[in-house]
Amino acid sequence: MQGLVKAFQPSSNEVQLGIKQMKIRLLTGLLTLLMPAMVMAGEYGLTVDRVKIDTGDFVKEGIGYNGASPGPVMRFKEGENVRINVTNNLDEMTSIHWHGLILPFDQDGVPGISFPGIKPGETFTYEFPIQQAGTYWFHSHSGFQEPDGAYGAIVIEPEGREPFRYDREYVVQLTDKHPHSGDRIMRNLKMMSDYYNREQQTVGEFFSDVSKNGLMNTVSDRMAWGGMRMMKADVEDIHGFTGLINGKGPSQNWTGIFEPGERIRLRFINSSAMTYFDIRIPGLDMTVVQADGNNVQPVSVDEFRIGVAETYDVIVRPKDEQAYTIFAESMGRSGYARATLAPEEGMEAAVPQLREAARLTMADMGGMPGMDHGSMAGMDHGNMDMGSSEGVSGMDHSNMGSMDHSNMKGMDHSNMKGMDHSDMSGMDHGSMAMGKGGPSDPFYAKGSGVVPTAANGGKFLSYADLKAQDPLYEDREPTREIELRLTGNMERYTWSINGVKYEDADPIRLKYGERVRFKFVNETMMTHPMHLHGMWSILDVGAGQWNPIKHTVSVNPGTTVYMETEVDEPGQWAFHCHLSYHAAAGMFRKVIVEGGPESTQAKTGVVAEDGGEA
Amino acid sequence: MSCIRSLAAVSFLASIGFSTTVIAQEMISDTTARKQPLTAWGVQFEEFEYRYSDDDEELGVWDADAFYGTDEFKVRLLTTGEYEIEEQAYETLENQLVGQIPISKFFDAKAGVRFDTPEGPDRTYAVLGVAGLAPQWFEVDANLYASKDGDTSAEIDAEYELLFTNYWILSATLDATVAFSEDEEIGVGKGLVSTETGLRLRYDLIDRAFSPYVGVVHERKYGDTADLAKAEGGGTEDWFAVVGARISF
């Protein structure tokens, strides 16, 4: 099943070795003979410039591409060999990382890991084969240039037919534009970690809690949090931004035109520095067809949460001659982005109010050492892997959290015969909160304060709903597990993995050809979008071979999430939390893949079953 | 340098068409800013104010600190002073230069020197202290001082903030000094020396960078120190109305 991807392996390795473009040209002739699929070559240009960014609320200096922020939408075609000339017009080093693209590591654009970076005045030529399709994005990996505006979208047209149809498409790229520069935000957070938090609990909230929960309960609640020196309001570090869609603030209202009855594909990309968005289009159903560039089995939702650096492609079909608002509320409700779909320019629909600010609960603290892990039992998806008979593996166990008991009557129990009930004994049914109070989602701690709900009371997308349309890899047992505890200290604004900041950390060493199971244990009270460069992250939603393939995996507070990676790209890669200021404060690792197709013979041991073709 | 050379060698080999063994970790060693400890700096004036006392005394007062450094080590300059406007003289003027390292999740240890150069005799002290966030959100700063002549004292500062809204914030401060030996020349008696309590209501006008406030401050001297003050003909207790701004940049 990985044939398609694998077919490019030898060429990508040779390209990776040939740093200089001239030499690649020499190789191309040879490659053309070997690889008919790669005859196309596209040449692209990007300049990195100082730009003005006008959000409608404020105007600031920033960094952009080809004179604007966001930069252009780069449109590639699967199978094409791209050359991208990047000219640095800044007076500082820069870089471009192609987020989610599978490419040779020296083209990945992380200074200090992939390459040295692009000097002021220099033109660097990226050159790599496009071996995938879907919605992705690109951004600077240098300093805080990305939060300062250095980002753009990538759309890759597939070679074959897509399993869904649409008449029109739009990129919907979100960001959280802040009036302060990235450097200043980082410095202020280091000086005062709550510098930007303007949703802290007030005296007024104390009294309203007293009238709701009683004086003693409220006092003991405040004492419990005060004792930990943690804030319930610590859902988002950075408030005070203006949400932008395709570079337009709410008042500038980016508008996508449609004709009633058309199917519109919206390519949502969250290019925010720090902000998760809950997205809905009141009046329209959204069918999610792609997540992080990979096709998923279509799932119809009323609302979904997009983590930082994630992409979701949805299809909507507005039938009426009216405007619809795309409303993207930040997870903590401190801000929003807004755009419009309309039959004509200038039409608009009502813009909803922000919902009440989210508050963490003790359940979100569940991952902290020394605290009650009992509530996490339901999160252990390993326990939920119930055999491999098709009927069972296709069954959505993880959805049970939100399952209404009345629906169970209609469930076909005959499909469950192959299910090994003994495995279920470890499963904490209580924690699945069936039908009992509050929203639930197996990817949030039970009773978490940040579980999303749809504004219209309808369906909110869960990771558990994501099933790969076509598995990219054969399903196999992981060769080993690596535990990564996501750690930090909010007061000091230090973020780390296994308690160690990047500056003090050794690289994570993987062996070419192995399949590694990463276990993320979130011991902080914040949500972290973990992004492994260069290789896919197969998110364990309990669907076996149908587990979705992603590049960014969001780990909610107090939860444990597993993902598996087929280590099929040699070289060294970045692996980090994609919240800009968390990554910069140390929640970052270098991953080294030891061995590879060429070196496997020379080295002992590690020979990939499927990696050695040449 | 060696990594650049190996890169060049690799591309040379690739250019002549050899398949080469590439060992990734030899190719680039991460020397970018991200791999260096993050350095930050900041300047904060917790108090920058005009005080008017119940017996018509006027003071200009500040309490500020500036830091530069990493998570593991910071240099901090702390400065505080009270300037008597009518007499054009510094009633107090203290400058401290300390190094600061983390010692627990929420606390740092500090060590350094303190120079007092007000109107009248000067003093130099060695400083040892801890500062951090105590349970229930009390900002605490506790210091031990030892002068060149062997006089020792301790000072504890605590602050608590009450949020009426996220922009209207009431801060309550308490500052208490205890001397373990008498230093008569500067009017310090053994035992509890003095306290200063304050209540300030501020409004965050520009981010947390500029927050004007109004408030009241109560200063009191105790025990032998109060006796020394009385002998000099001074008061032992003052109420002040204050107006000022909390500033940070």
Coordinates of N, CA and C in Angstrom, one line a residue, chain A residues 424-573:
Chain A
M424 N -11.6 -5.6 27.3 CA -12.4 -4.5 27.7 C -12.3 -4.3 29.2
S425 N -11.9 -5.3 29.9 CA -12.0 -5.2 31.4 C -11.1 -4.0 31.9
G426 N -10.1 -3.7 31.1 CA -9.3 -2.6 31.6 C -9.9 -1.3 31.2
M427 N -11.0 -1.3 30.5 CA -11.6 -0.1 30.1 C -12.5 0.5 31.2
D428 N -12.3 1.7 31.4 CA -13.1 2.3 32.5 C -14.4 2.9 31.9
H429 N -15.5 2.0 32.0 CA -16.7 2.5 31.4 C -17.3 3.7 32.0
G430 N -17.0 3.8 33.3 CA -17.5 5.0 34.0 C -17.0 6.3 33.4
S431 N -15.7 6.2 33.0 CA -15.1 7.4 32.5 C -15.7 7.8 31.1
M432 N -16.5 7.0 30.5 CA -16.9 7.3 29.2 C -18.2 8.2 29.3
A433 N -18.6 8.4 30.5 CA -19.7 9.4 30.7 C -20.9 9.3 29.8
M434 N -21.3 8.1 29.6 CA -22.4 7.9 28.7 C -23.7 8.6 29.1
G435 N -24.1 9.6 28.4 CA -25.3 10.2 28.6 C -25.4 11.0 29.9
K436 N -24.3 11.0 30.7 CA -24.3 11.6 32.0 C -23.6 13.0 32.0
G437 N -24.4 14.0 32.1 CA -23.9 15.4 32.3 C -22.7 15.8 31.4
G438 N -22.7 17.0 31.0 CA -21.5 17.6 30.3 C -21.1 16.9 29.0
P439 N -20.5 17.6 28.2 CA -20.0 17.0 26.9 C -18.8 16.1 27.1
S440 N -18.6 15.2 26.3 CA -17.4 14.4 26.4 C -16.9 14.0 25.1
D441 N -15.6 13.7 25.1 CA -14.9 13.3 23.9 C -13.7 12.5 24.4
P442 N -13.5 11.3 23.8 CA -12.4 10.5 24.4 C -11.0 11.1 24.3
F443 N -10.9 12.2 23.5 CA -9.6 12.8 23.4 C -9.4 14.0 24.4
Y444 N -10.4 14.1 25.3 CA -10.3 15.1 26.4 C -10.4 14.4 27.7
A445 N -9.8 14.9 28.7 CA -10.0 14.3 30.0 C -11.4 14.3 30.4
K446 N -11.8 13.3 31.1 CA -13.2 13.2 31.6 C -13.5 14.4 32.5
G447 N -14.5 15.2 32.1 CA -14.9 16.4 32.9 C -14.0 17.6 32.6
S448 N -13.2 17.5 31.5 CA -12.4 18.6 31.1 C -13.2 19.9 30.9
G449 N -12.6 21.0 31.2 CA -13.3 22.2 30.9 C -13.1 22.7 29.5
V450 N -12.3 22.1 28.7 CA -12.1 22.6 27.4 C -12.7 21.7 26.3
V451 N -13.6 20.7 26.7 CA -14.2 19.9 25.7 C -15.1 20.8 24.9
P452 N -15.0 20.7 23.6 CA -15.8 21.6 22.8 C -17.2 21.1 22.6
T453 N -18.2 22.0 22.4 CA -19.5 21.6 22.0 C -20.0 22.4 20.9
A454 N -20.8 21.9 20.1 CA -21.3 22.7 18.9 C -22.3 23.8 19.4
A455 N -22.2 25.0 18.8 CA -23.0 26.1 19.3 C -24.5 25.8 19.0
N456 N -24.8 25.0 18.0 CA -26.2 24.7 17.7 C -26.6 23.4 18.4
G457 N -25.8 22.9 19.3 CA -26.1 21.6 19.9 C -25.9 20.4 19.1
G458 N -25.4 20.5 17.9 CA -25.2 19.4 17.0 C -23.9 18.7 17.2
K459 N -23.4 18.2 16.1 CA -22.2 17.3 16.1 C -20.9 18.2 16.1
F460 N -20.0 17.9 17.0 CA -18.7 18.5 17.1 C -17.7 17.5 16.7
L461 N -16.8 17.8 15.8 CA -15.9 16.8 15.3 C -14.9 16.4 16.5
S462 N -14.7 15.0 16.6 CA -13.7 14.5 17.5 C -12.6 13.8 16.7
Y463 N -11.4 13.8 17.2 CA -10.4 13.0 16.6 C -10.9 11.6 16.4
A464 N -11.7 11.1 17.3 CA -12.2 9.7 17.2 C -13.1 9.5 15.9
D465 N -13.5 10.6 15.3 CA -14.3 10.5 14.1 C -13.4 10.3 12.8
L466 N -12.1 10.6 13.0 CA -11.2 10.6 11.8 C -10.8 9.2 11.5
K467 N -11.2 8.7 10.3 CA -10.7 7.4 9.8 C -10.1 7.6 8.4
A468 N -9.0 7.0 8.2 CA -8.3 7.2 7.0 C -9.2 6.7 5.8
Q469 N -9.2 7.3 4.7 CA -9.9 6.9 3.5 C -9.2 5.7 2.9
D470 N -7.9 5.9 2.7 CA -7.0 4.8 2.2 C -5.8 4.8 3.1
P471 N -5.6 3.7 3.8 CA -4.4 3.6 4.7 C -3.2 3.7 3.8
L472 N -2.3 4.6 4.3 CA -1.1 4.8 3.5 C 0.0 3.7 3.8
Y473 N -0.2 3.1 5.0 CA 0.8 2.1 5.4 C 0.0 0.8 5.8
E474 N 0.7 -0.3 5.6 CA 0.2 -1.5 6.2 C 0.1 -1.4 7.7
D475 N -0.9 -1.9 8.3 CA -1.0 -1.9 9.7 C -0.1 -2.9 10.3
R476 N 0.9 -2.6 11.2 CA 1.7 -3.6 11.8 C 2.0 -3.1 13.2
E477 N 2.5 -4.1 14.0 CA 2.8 -3.8 15.4 C 4.0 -2.9 15.4
P478 N 3.9 -1.9 16.3 CA 5.1 -1.0 16.5 C 6.3 -1.8 17.0
T479 N 7.4 -1.4 16.6 CA 8.6 -2.1 17.1 C 9.0 -1.6 18.5
R480 N 8.7 -0.4 18.8 CA 8.9 0.0 20.2 C 8.1 1.2 20.5
E481 N 8.0 1.6 21.8 CA 7.2 2.7 22.2 C 8.2 3.7 22.9
I482 N 8.0 5.0 22.6 CA 8.7 6.1 23.2 C 7.8 7.0 23.9
E483 N 8.0 7.1 25.2 CA 7.1 8.0 26.0 C 7.6 9.4 26.0
L484 N 6.8 10.3 25.6 CA 7.1 11.8 25.7 C 6.1 12.5 26.6
R485 N 6.6 12.8 27.8 CA 5.8 13.6 28.7 C 5.9 15.1 28.3
L486 N 4.8 15.7 28.1 CA 4.8 17.1 27.8 C 4.7 17.9 29.1
T487 N 5.7 18.6 29.3 CA 5.9 19.2 30.6 C 6.2 20.7 30.5
G488 N 6.0 21.4 31.7 CA 6.2 22.8 31.6 C 6.0 23.4 33.0
N489 N 6.3 24.7 33.0 CA 6.1 25.5 34.3 C 5.5 26.8 33.8
M490 N 4.2 27.0 34.0 CA 3.5 28.2 33.5 C 4.1 29.4 34.1
E491 N 4.3 29.4 35.4 CA 4.8 30.6 36.1 C 6.1 31.1 35.5
R492 N 7.0 30.2 35.2 CA 8.3 30.6 34.7 C 8.3 30.6 33.1
Y493 N 7.1 30.2 32.6 CA 7.0 30.1 31.1 C 8.1 29.3 30.5
T494 N 8.4 28.1 31.1 CA 9.3 27.2 30.5 C 8.5 26.0 30.0
W495 N 8.8 25.5 28.9 CA 8.1 24.3 28.3 C 9.1 23.3 27.9
S496 N 8.8 22.0 28.0 CA 9.8 21.0 27.9 C 9.2 19.7 27.5
I497 N 10.0 18.7 27.2 CA 9.6 17.3 27.0 C 10.3 16.5 28.0
N498 N 9.6 15.6 28.7 CA 10.2 14.8 29.8 C 11.0 15.7 30.7
G499 N 10.5 16.9 30.9 CA 11.1 17.8 31.9 C 12.4 18.5 31.4
V500 N 12.8 18.2 30.2 CA 14.1 18.8 29.7 C 13.8 19.7 28.5
K501 N 14.4 20.9 28.6 CA 14.2 21.9 27.5 C 15.1 21.5 26.3
Y502 N 14.8 21.9 25.1 CA 15.6 21.6 23.9 C 17.1 21.9 24.1
E503 N 17.3 23.1 24.7 CA 18.7 23.5 24.9 C 19.6 22.5 25.7
D504 N 18.9 21.7 26.5 CA 19.6 20.7 27.3 C 19.4 19.3 26.8
A505 N 18.7 19.1 25.8 CA 18.2 17.8 25.4 C 19.1 17.1 24.4
D506 N 19.2 15.8 24.5 CA 19.8 14.9 23.5 C 18.8 14.7 22.4
P507 N 19.2 14.4 21.2 CA 18.2 14.1 20.1 C 17.5 12.8 20.4
I508 N 16.3 12.6 19.8 CA 15.6 11.3 19.9 C 16.2 10.5 18.7
R509 N 16.7 9.3 18.9 CA 17.3 8.6 17.8 C 16.3 7.5 17.4
L510 N 16.0 7.5 16.1 CA 15.1 6.4 15.6 C 15.9 5.6 14.5
K511 N 15.5 4.4 14.3 CA 16.2 3.6 13.3 C 15.3 3.5 12.1
Y512 N 15.9 3.7 10.9 CA 15.2 3.6 9.7 C 14.6 2.2 9.6
G513 N 13.3 2.2 9.2 CA 12.6 1.0 9.0 C 11.8 0.5 10.2
E514 N 12.0 1.2 11.3 CA 11.1 0.7 12.5 C 9.8 1.5 12.5
R515 N 8.9 1.0 13.2 CA 7.6 1.7 13.4 C 7.5 2.0 14.9
V516 N 7.6 3.3 15.2 CA 7.7 3.7 16.6 C 6.3 4.2 17.1
R517 N 6.0 3.8 18.2 CA 4.7 4.2 18.9 C 5.1 5.3 19.9
F518 N 4.6 6.5 19.6 CA 4.9 7.6 20.5 C 3.7 7.7 21.5
K519 N 4.1 7.8 22.8 CA 3.0 8.0 23.8 C 3.2 9.4 24.4
F520 N 2.2 10.2 24.1 CA 2.3 11.6 24.6 C 1.5 11.6 25.9
V521 N 2.1 12.0 27.0 CA 1.4 12.2 28.2 C 1.5 13.7 28.6
N522 N 0.3 14.3 28.5 CA 0.3 15.8 28.8 C 0.2 16.0 30.3
E523 N 1.3 16.5 30.8 CA 1.3 16.8 32.2 C 1.1 18.3 32.5
T524 N 0.8 19.0 31.5 CA 0.6 20.5 31.7 C -0.9 20.7 31.6
M525 N -1.3 22.0 31.8 CA -2.8 22.3 31.7 C -3.1 22.9 30.4
M526 N -2.1 22.9 29.4 CA -2.4 23.5 28.1 C -2.4 22.4 27.0
T527 N -3.1 22.7 25.9 CA -3.1 21.8 24.8 C -1.9 22.0 23.9
H528 N -1.3 20.9 23.5 CA -0.1 21.1 22.7 C -0.2 20.4 21.3
P529 N -0.1 21.1 20.2 CA -0.1 20.5 18.9 C 1.3 20.0 18.6
M530 N 1.5 18.7 18.6 CA 2.8 18.2 18.4 C 3.0 17.8 17.0
H531 N 4.1 18.3 16.4 CA 4.4 18.2 15.0 C 5.7 17.6 14.8
L532 N 5.7 16.4 14.2 CA 6.9 15.7 13.7 C 7.1 16.0 12.3
H533 N 8.3 16.5 12.0 CA 8.6 16.8 10.6 C 9.0 15.5 9.8
G534 N 8.8 15.6 8.5 CA 9.3 14.6 7.6 C 8.7 13.2 7.5
M535 N 8.0 12.8 8.6 CA 7.4 11.5 8.5 C 5.9 11.6 9.1
W536 N 5.1 10.8 8.6 CA 3.7 10.9 9.0 C 3.4 10.5 10.5
S537 N 2.5 11.1 11.1 CA 2.0 10.7 12.4 C 0.7 10.0 12.3
I538 N 0.7 8.7 12.6 CA -0.5 7.9 12.5 C -1.2 8.0 13.8
L539 N -2.3 8.8 13.9 CA -2.9 9.0 15.2 C -3.8 7.8 15.6
D540 N -3.5 7.3 16.8 CA -4.3 6.1 17.2 C -5.7 6.6 17.7
V541 N -6.7 6.3 16.9 CA -8.0 6.6 17.4 C -8.8 5.3 17.7
G542 N -8.0 4.2 17.7 CA -8.6 2.9 18.0 C -9.2 2.3 16.7
A543 N -8.8 2.8 15.6 CA -9.4 2.2 14.3 C -8.5 1.4 13.5
G544 N -7.4 0.9 14.2 CA -6.5 0.0 13.6 C -5.9 0.6 12.3
Q545 N -6.1 -0.2 11.2 CA -5.5 0.3 9.9 C -6.1 1.5 9.4
W546 N -7.3 1.9 9.9 CA -8.0 3.1 9.5 C -7.7 4.3 10.3
N547 N -6.7 4.1 11.2 CA -6.3 5.3 11.9 C -5.8 6.4 11.0
P548 N -6.2 7.7 11.3 CA -5.9 8.7 10.3 C -4.4 9.1 10.3
I549 N -4.0 9.6 9.2 CA -2.6 10.0 9.0 C -2.5 11.5 9.1
K550 N -1.7 12.0 10.1 CA -1.6 13.4 10.3 C -0.2 13.9 10.4
H551 N 0.0 15.2 10.4 CA 1.3 15.7 10.6 C 1.4 16.5 11.9
T552 N 0.2 16.8 12.5 CA 0.2 17.5 13.8 C -0.8 16.8 14.6
V553 N -0.5 16.5 15.8 CA -1.4 15.8 16.7 C -1.5 16.6 18.0
S554 N -2.8 16.9 18.3 CA -3.1 17.8 19.4 C -3.3 17.0 20.7
V555 N -2.6 17.3 21.7 CA -2.7 16.6 23.0 C -3.3 17.5 24.0
N556 N -4.5 17.1 24.4 CA -5.2 17.9 25.4 C -4.7 17.8 26.8
P557 N -5.0 18.8 27.7 CA -4.5 18.6 29.1 C -5.0 17.4 29.8
G558 N -4.2 16.8 30.5 CA -4.6 15.6 31.3 C -4.9 14.4 30.5
T559 N -4.4 14.3 29.3 CA -4.7 13.1 28.5 C -3.4 12.5 28.0
T560 N -3.6 11.2 27.6 CA -2.5 10.5 26.9 C -2.9 10.2 25.5
V561 N -2.1 10.4 24.6 CA -2.5 10.2 23.2 C -1.3 9.4 22.5
Y562 N -1.7 8.4 21.7 CA -0.7 7.7 21.0 C -0.7 8.0 19.5
M563 N 0.5 8.0 19.0 CA 0.6 8.0 17.5 C 1.8 7.1 17.1
E564 N 1.7 6.6 15.9 CA 2.7 5.7 15.4 C 3.3 6.3 14.2
T565 N 4.6 6.1 14.0 CA 5.4 6.6 12.9 C 6.2 5.5 12.2
E566 N 5.9 5.4 10.9 CA 6.8 4.5 10.1 C 8.0 5.3 9.8
V567 N 9.2 4.9 10.3 CA 10.4 5.6 10.2 C 11.0 5.3 8.8
D568 N 10.5 6.1 7.8 CA 10.8 5.8 6.4 C 11.6 6.9 5.7
E569 N 12.1 7.9 6.5 CA 12.9 9.0 5.9 C 14.1 9.1 6.6
P570 N 15.3 9.0 6.0 CA 16.5 9.2 6.7 C 16.8 10.6 7.0
G571 N 17.7 10.9 7.8 CA 18.1 12.3 8.1 C 17.8 12.7 9.5
Q572 N 17.8 14.0 9.6 CA 17.4 14.6 11.0 C 16.3 15.6 10.8
W573 N 15.4 15.6 11.8 CA 14.1 16.3 11.7 C 13.8 17.0 13.0

